[in-house]
mmCIF file of C-alpha atoms and ligand atoms in Angstrom:
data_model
loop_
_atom_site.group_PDB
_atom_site.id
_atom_site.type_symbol
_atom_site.label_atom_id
_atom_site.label_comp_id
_atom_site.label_asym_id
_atom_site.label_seq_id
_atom_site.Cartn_x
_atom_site.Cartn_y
_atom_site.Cartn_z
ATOM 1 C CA UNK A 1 -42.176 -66.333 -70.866
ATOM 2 C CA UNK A 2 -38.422 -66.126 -69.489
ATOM 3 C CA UNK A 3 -36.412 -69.211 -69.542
ATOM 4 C CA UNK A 4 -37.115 -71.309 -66.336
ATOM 5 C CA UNK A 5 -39.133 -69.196 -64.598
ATOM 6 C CA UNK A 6 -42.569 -71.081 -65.321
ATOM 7 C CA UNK A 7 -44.633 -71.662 -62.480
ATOM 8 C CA UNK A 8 -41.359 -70.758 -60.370
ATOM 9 C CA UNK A 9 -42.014 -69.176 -56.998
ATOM 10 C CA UNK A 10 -40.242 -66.004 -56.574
ATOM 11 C CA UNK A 11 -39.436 -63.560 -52.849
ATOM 12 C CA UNK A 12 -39.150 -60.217 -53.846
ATOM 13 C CA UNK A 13 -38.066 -58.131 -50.622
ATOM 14 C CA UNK A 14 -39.240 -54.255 -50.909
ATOM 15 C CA UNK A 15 -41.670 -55.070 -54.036
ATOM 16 C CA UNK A 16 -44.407 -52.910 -52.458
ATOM 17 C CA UNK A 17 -43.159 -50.080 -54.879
ATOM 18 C CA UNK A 18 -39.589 -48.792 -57.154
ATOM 19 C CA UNK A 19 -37.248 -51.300 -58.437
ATOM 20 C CA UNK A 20 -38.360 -54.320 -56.675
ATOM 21 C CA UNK A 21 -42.512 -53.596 -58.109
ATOM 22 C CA UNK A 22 -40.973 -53.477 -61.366
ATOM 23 C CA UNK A 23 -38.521 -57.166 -60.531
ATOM 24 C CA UNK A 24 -42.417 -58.381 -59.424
ATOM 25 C CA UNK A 25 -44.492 -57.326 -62.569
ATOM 26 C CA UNK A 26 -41.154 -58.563 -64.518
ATOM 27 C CA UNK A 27 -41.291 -62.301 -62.782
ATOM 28 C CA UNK A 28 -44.708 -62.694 -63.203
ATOM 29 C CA UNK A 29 -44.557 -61.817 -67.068
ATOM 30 C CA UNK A 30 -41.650 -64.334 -67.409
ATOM 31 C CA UNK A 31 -43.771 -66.734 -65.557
ATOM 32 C CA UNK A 32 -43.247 -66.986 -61.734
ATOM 33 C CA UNK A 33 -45.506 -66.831 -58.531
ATOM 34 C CA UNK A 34 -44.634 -63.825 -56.566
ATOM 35 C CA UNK A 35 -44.299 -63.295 -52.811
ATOM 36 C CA UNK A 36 -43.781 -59.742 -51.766
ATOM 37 C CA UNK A 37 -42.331 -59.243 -48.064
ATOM 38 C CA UNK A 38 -42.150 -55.260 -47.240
ATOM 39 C CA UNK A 39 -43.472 -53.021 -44.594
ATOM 40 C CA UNK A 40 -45.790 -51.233 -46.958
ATOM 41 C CA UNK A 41 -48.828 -52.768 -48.660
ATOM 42 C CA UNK A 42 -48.402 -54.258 -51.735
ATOM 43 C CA UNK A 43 -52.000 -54.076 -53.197
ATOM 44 C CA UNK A 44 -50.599 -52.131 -56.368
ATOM 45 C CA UNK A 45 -47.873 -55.213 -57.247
ATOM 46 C CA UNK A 46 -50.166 -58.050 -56.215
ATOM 47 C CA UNK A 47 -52.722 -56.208 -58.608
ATOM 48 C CA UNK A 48 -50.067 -55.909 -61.586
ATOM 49 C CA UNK A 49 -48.602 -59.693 -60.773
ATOM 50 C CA UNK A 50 -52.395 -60.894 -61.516
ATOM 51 C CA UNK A 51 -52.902 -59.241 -64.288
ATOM 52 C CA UNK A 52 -49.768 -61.179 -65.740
ATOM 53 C CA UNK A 53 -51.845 -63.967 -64.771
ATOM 54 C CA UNK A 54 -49.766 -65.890 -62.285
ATOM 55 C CA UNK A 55 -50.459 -65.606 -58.497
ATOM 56 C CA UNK A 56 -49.312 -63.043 -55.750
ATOM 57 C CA UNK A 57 -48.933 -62.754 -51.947
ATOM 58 C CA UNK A 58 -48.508 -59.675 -49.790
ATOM 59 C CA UNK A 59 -46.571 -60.091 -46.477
ATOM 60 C CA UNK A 60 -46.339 -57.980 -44.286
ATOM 61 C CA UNK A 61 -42.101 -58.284 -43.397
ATOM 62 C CA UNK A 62 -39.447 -56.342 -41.795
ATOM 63 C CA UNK A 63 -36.730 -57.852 -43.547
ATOM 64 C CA UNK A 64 -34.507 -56.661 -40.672
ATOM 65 C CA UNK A 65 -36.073 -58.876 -37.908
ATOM 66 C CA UNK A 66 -35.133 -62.377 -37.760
ATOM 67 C CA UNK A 67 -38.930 -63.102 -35.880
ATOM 68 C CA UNK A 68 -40.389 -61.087 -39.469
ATOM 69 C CA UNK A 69 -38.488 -63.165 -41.676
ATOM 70 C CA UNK A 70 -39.301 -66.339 -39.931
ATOM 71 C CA UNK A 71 -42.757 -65.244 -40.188
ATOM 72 C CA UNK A 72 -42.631 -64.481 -43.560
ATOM 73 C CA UNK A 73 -40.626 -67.886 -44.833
ATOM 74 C CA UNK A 74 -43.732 -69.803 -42.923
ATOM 75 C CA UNK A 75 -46.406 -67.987 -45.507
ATOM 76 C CA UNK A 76 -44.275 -68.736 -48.253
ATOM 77 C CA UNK A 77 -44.111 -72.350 -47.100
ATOM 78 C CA UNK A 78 -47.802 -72.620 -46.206
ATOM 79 C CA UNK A 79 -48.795 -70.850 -49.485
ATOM 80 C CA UNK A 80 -46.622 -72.358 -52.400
ATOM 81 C CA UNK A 81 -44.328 -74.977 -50.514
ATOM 82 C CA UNK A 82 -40.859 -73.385 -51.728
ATOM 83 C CA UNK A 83 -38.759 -70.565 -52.886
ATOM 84 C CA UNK A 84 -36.616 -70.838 -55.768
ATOM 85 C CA UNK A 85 -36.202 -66.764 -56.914
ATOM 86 C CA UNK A 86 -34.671 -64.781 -54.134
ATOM 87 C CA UNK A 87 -34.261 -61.361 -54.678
ATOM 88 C CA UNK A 88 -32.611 -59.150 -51.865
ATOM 89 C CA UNK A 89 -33.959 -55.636 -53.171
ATOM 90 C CA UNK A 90 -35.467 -54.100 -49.614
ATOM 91 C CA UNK A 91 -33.240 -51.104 -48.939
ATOM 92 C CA UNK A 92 -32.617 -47.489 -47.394
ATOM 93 C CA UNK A 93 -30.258 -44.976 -48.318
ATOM 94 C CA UNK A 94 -30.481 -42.028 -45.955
ATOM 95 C CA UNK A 95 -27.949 -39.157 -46.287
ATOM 96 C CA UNK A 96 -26.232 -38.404 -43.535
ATOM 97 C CA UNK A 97 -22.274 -36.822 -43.065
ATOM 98 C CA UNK A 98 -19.857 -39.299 -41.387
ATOM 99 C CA UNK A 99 -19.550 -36.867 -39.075
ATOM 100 C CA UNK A 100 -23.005 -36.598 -37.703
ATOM 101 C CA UNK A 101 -23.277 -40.400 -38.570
ATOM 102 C CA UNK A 102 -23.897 -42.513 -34.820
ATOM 103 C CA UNK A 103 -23.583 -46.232 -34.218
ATOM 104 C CA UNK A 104 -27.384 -46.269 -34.451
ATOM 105 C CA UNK A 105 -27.662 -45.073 -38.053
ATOM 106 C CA UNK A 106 -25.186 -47.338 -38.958
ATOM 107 C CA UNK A 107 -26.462 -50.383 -37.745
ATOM 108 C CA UNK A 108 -29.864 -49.651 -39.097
ATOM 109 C CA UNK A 109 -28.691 -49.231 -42.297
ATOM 110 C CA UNK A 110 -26.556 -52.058 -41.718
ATOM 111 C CA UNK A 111 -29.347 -54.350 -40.713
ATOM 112 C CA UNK A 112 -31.503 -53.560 -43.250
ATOM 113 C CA UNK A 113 -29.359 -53.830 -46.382
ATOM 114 C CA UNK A 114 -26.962 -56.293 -45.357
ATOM 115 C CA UNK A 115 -28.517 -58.246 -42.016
ATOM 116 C CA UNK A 116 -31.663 -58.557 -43.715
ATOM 117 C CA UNK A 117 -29.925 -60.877 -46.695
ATOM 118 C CA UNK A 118 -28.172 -63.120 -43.952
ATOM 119 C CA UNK A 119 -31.853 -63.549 -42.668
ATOM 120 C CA UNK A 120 -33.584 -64.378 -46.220
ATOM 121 C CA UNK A 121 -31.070 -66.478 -47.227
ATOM 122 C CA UNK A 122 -31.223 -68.566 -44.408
ATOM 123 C CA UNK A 123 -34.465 -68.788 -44.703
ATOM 124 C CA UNK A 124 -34.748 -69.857 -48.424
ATOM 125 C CA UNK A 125 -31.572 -71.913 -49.042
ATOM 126 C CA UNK A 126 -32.187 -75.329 -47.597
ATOM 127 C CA UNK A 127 -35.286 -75.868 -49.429
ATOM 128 C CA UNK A 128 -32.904 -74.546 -52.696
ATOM 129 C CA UNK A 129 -29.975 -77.315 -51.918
ATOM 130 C CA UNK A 130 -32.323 -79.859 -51.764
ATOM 131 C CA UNK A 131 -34.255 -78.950 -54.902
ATOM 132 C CA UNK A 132 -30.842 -78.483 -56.427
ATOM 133 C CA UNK A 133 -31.848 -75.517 -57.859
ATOM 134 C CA UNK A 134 -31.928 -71.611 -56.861
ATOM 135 C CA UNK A 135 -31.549 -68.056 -58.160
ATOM 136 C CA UNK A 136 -30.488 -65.203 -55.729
ATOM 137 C CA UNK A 137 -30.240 -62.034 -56.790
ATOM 138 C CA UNK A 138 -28.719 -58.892 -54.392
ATOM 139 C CA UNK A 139 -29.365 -55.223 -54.633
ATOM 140 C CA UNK A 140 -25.949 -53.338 -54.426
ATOM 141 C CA UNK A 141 -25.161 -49.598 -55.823
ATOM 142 C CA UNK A 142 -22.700 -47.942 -58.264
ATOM 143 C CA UNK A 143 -22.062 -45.734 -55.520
ATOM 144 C CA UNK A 144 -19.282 -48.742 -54.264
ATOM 145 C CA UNK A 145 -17.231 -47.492 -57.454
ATOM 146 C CA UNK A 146 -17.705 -43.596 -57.316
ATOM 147 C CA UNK A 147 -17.308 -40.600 -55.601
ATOM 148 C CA UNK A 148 -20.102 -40.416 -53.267
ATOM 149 C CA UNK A 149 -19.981 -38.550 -50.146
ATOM 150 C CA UNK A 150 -22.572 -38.912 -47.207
ATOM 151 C CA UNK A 151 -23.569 -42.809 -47.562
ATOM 152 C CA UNK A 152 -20.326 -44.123 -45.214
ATOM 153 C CA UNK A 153 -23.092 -46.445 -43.662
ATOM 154 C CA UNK A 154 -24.484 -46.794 -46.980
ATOM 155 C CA UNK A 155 -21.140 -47.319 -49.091
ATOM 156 C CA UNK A 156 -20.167 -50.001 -46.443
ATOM 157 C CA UNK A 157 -23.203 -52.333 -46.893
ATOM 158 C CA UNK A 158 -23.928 -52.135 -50.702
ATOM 159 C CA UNK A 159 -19.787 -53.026 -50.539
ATOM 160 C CA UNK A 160 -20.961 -55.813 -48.179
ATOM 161 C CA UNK A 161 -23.659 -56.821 -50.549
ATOM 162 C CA UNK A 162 -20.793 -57.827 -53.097
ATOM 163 C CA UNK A 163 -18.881 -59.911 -50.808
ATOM 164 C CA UNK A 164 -21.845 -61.789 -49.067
ATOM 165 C CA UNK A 165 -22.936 -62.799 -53.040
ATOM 166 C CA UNK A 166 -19.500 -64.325 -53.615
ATOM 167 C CA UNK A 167 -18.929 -66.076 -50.906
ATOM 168 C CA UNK A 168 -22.083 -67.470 -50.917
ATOM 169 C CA UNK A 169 -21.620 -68.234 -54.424
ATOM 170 C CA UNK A 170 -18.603 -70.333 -53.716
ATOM 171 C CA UNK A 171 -20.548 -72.169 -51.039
ATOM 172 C CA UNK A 172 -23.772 -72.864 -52.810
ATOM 173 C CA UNK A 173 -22.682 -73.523 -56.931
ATOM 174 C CA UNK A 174 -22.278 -77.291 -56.443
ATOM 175 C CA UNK A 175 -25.897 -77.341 -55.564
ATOM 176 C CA UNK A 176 -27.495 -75.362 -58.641
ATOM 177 C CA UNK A 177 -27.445 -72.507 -56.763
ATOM 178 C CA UNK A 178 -26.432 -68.720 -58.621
ATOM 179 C CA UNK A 179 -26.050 -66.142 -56.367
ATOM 180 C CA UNK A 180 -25.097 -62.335 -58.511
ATOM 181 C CA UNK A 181 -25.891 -59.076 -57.293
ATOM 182 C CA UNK A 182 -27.292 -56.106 -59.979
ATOM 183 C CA UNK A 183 -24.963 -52.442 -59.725
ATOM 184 C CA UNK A 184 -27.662 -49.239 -60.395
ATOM 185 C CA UNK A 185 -27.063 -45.418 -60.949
ATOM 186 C CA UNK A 186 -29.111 -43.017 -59.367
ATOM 187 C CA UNK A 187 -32.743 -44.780 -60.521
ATOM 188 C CA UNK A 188 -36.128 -42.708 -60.098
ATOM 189 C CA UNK A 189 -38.370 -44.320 -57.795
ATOM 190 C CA UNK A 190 -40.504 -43.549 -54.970
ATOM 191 C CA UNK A 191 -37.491 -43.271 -52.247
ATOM 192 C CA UNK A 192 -35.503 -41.297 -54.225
ATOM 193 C CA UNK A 193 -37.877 -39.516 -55.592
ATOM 194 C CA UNK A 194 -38.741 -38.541 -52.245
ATOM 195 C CA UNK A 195 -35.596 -37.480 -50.399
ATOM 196 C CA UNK A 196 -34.006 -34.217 -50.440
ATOM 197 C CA UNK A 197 -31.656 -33.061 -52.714
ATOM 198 C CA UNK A 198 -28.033 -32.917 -51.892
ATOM 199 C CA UNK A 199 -26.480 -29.929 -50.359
ATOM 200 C CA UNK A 200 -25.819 -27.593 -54.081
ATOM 201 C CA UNK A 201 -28.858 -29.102 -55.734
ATOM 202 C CA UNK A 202 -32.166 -27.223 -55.602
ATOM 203 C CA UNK A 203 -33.801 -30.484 -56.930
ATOM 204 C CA UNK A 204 -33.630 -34.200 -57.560
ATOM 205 C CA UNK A 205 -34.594 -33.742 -60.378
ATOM 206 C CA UNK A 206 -31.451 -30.957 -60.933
ATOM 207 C CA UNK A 207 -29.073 -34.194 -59.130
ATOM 208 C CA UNK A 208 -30.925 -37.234 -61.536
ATOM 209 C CA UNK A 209 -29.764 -34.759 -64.210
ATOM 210 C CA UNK A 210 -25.881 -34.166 -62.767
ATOM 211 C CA UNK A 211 -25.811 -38.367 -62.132
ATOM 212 C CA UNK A 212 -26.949 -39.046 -65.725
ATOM 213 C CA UNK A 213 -24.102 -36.706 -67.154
ATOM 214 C CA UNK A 214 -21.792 -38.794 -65.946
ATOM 215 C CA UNK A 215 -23.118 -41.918 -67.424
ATOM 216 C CA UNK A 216 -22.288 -43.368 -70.700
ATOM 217 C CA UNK A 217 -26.372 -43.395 -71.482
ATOM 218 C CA UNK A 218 -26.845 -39.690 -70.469
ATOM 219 C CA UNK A 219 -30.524 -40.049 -69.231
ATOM 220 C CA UNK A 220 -31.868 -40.995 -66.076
ATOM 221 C CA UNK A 221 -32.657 -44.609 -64.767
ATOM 222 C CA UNK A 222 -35.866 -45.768 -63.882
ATOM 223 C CA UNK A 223 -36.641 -48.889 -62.643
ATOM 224 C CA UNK A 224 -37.334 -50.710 -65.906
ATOM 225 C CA UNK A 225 -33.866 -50.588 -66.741
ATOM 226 C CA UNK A 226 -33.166 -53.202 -64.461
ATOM 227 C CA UNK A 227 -35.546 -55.465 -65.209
ATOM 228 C CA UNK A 228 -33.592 -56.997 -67.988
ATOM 229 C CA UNK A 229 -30.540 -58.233 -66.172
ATOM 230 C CA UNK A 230 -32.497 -59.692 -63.525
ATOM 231 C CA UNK A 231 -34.637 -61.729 -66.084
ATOM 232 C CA UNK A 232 -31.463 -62.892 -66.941
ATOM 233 C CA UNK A 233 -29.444 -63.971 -63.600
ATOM 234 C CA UNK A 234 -32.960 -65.434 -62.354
ATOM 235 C CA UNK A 235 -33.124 -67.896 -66.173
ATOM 236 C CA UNK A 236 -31.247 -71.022 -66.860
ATOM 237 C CA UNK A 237 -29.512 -69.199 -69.417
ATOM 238 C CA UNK A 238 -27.750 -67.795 -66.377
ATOM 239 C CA UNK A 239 -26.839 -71.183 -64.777
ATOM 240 C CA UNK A 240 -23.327 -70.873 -65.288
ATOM 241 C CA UNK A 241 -22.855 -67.487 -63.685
ATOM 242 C CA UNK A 242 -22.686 -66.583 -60.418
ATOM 243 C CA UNK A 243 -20.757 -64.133 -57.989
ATOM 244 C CA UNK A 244 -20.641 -62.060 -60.165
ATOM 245 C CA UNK A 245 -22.020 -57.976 -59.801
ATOM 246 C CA UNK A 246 -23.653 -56.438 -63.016
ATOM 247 C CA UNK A 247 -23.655 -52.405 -63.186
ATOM 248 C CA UNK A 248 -26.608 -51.774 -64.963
ATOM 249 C CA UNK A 249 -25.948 -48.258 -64.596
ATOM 250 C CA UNK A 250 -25.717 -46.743 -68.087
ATOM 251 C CA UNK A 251 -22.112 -47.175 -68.341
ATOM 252 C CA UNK A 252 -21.115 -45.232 -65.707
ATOM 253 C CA UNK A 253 -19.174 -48.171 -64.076
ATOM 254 C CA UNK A 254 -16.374 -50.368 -65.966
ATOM 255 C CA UNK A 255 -14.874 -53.179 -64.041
HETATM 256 P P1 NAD B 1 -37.616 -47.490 -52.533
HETATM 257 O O1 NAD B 1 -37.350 -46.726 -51.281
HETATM 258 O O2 NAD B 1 -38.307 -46.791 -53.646
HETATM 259 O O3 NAD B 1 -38.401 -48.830 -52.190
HETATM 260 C C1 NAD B 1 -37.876 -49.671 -51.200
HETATM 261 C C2 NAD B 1 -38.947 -50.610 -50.710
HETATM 262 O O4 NAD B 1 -38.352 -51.358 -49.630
HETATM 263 C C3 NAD B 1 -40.169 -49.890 -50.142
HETATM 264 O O5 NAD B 1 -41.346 -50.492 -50.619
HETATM 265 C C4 NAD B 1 -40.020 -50.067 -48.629
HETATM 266 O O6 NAD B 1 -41.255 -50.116 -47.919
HETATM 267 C C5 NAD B 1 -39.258 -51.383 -48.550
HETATM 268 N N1 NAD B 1 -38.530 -51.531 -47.287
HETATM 269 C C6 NAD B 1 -37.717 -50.640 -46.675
HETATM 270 N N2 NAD B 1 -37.283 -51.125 -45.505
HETATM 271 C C7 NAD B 1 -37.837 -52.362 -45.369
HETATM 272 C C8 NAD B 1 -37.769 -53.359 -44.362
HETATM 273 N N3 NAD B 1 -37.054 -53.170 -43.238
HETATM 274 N N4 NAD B 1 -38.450 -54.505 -44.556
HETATM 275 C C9 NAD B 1 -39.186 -54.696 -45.681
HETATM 276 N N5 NAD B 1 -39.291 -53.780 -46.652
HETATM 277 C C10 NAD B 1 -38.628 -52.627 -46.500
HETATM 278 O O7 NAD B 1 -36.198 -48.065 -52.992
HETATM 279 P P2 NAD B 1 -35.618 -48.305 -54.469
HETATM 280 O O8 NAD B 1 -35.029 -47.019 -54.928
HETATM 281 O O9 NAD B 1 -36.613 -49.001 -55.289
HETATM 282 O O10 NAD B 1 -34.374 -49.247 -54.138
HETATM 283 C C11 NAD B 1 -34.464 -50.664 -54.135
HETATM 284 C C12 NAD B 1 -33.076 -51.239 -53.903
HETATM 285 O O11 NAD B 1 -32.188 -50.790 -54.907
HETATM 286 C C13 NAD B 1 -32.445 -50.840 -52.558
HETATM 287 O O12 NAD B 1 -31.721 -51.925 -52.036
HETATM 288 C C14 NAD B 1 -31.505 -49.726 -52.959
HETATM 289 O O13 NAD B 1 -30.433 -49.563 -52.064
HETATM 290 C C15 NAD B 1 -31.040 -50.212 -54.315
HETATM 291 N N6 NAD B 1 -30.540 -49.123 -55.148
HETATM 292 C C16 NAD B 1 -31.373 -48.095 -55.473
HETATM 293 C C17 NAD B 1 -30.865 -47.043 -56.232
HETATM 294 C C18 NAD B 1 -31.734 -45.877 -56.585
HETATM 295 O O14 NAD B 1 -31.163 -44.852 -57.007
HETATM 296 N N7 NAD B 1 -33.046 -45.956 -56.485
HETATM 297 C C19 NAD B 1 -29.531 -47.048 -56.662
HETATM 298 C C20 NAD B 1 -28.715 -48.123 -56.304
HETATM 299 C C21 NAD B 1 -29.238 -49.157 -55.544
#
């Protein structure tokens, strides 16, 4: 059981699959409810929350549609009566050249990975104020603090990511409230597993290997590797904390 996180209920955006199944499985095992809001179905994370023995929801949510999330923050209500465990994790990351990047790629990457947070939060934080107590934890990337080339649109949320989690840090700590955001490295999961390589790499399996020589830990990430540090930012031993961003990245980041 983590610290706190008994019969807490948790939102975890994108948890049909990748990092935010593995945030799911790792909630329930520390003791929370889980409420997954993605596009996809979520049979496989509802099935591995249960089996940790606490209770699951699948909604069906585009986290980029205010109407979606509205939706979604009703089942949540109806079902368990509160959020406490927000965790931002829905994402895209499509490669594209700034200069073959339009407005329209931009603002969908926009919307979805920094829009979408502006939406859940709303949603959740009343009910969190009033509690006096809340746990929100954003997805942003390492690539903020490399060289990364292709992810403008990208670059510019995740960067957005950090700066929505501190100021809503500073607005929301008198009121119990931690709000951090977790840093990865190139981490192996179904959408990156999935995408093409980048242009000089015949695989992604050829560019996990190239990302992983440049970290500290000289293997590739996977999903469980963030578990950890969420645990952590979503306990009470994290109650002091907040604004902060954690690169859990295998040392490839210092800051
Ligand atoms: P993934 O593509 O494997 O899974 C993302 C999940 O989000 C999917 O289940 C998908 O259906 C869901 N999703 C996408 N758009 C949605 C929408 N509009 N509404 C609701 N759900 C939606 O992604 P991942 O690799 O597990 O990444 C998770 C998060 O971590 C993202 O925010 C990503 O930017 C961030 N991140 C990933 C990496 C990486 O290398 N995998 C590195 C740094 C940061």
């Amino acid at each position: 059981m983590g610290k706190g996180h008994l019969d807490k209920i948790a939102v975890v955006t994108g948890a049909a699959g990748g990092i935010g199944q593995a945030f799911a499985k790792r909630l329930a095992q520390d003791g929370a409810h889980v409420v997954i809001a993605d596009l996809n179905p979520a049979t496989e994370t509802v099935k591995l929350v249960e089996a940790a023995g606490r209770r699951a929801i699948a909604c069906k949510c585009d986290v980029a549609s205010p109407d979606s999330v509205a939706a979604l923050a009703k089942d949540v209500e109806l079902t368990f009566g509160r959020c406490d465990i927000l965790i931002n994790n829905a994402g895209i990351y499509p490669l594209k050249p700034f200069d073959e990047m339009t407005f329209a790629d931009w603002r969908h990457v926009m919307s979805i990975n920094l829009d979408a947070a502006f939406l859940t939060v709303s949603a959740f934080i009343p009910g969190m104020k009033q509690r006096g107590w809340g746990r929100i934890v954003n997805m942003s990337s390492s690539t903020v603090s490399t060289v990364v080339t292709h992810y403008a649109h990208y670059i510019a949320s995740k960067g957005g990511v950090v700066g929505f989690t501190r100021a809503l840090a500073s607005e929301f700590g008198a009121y119990g409230i931690t709000v951090n955001a977790i840093s990865p490295s190139l981490t192996r999961s179904p959408g990156t597993l999935s995408r093409a390589p980048r242009f000089g790499r015949n695989s992604m399996d050829e560019e996990f290997a190239a990302l992983a020589a440049r970290q500290a830990i000289p293997r590739p990430e996977i999903p469980e590797d963030l578990v950890g540090a969420m645990s952590f930012l979503t306990s009470d031993d994290a109650a002091f904390m907040t604004g902060q961003t954690l690169y859990v990245d295998g040392g490839m980041v210092r800051v």
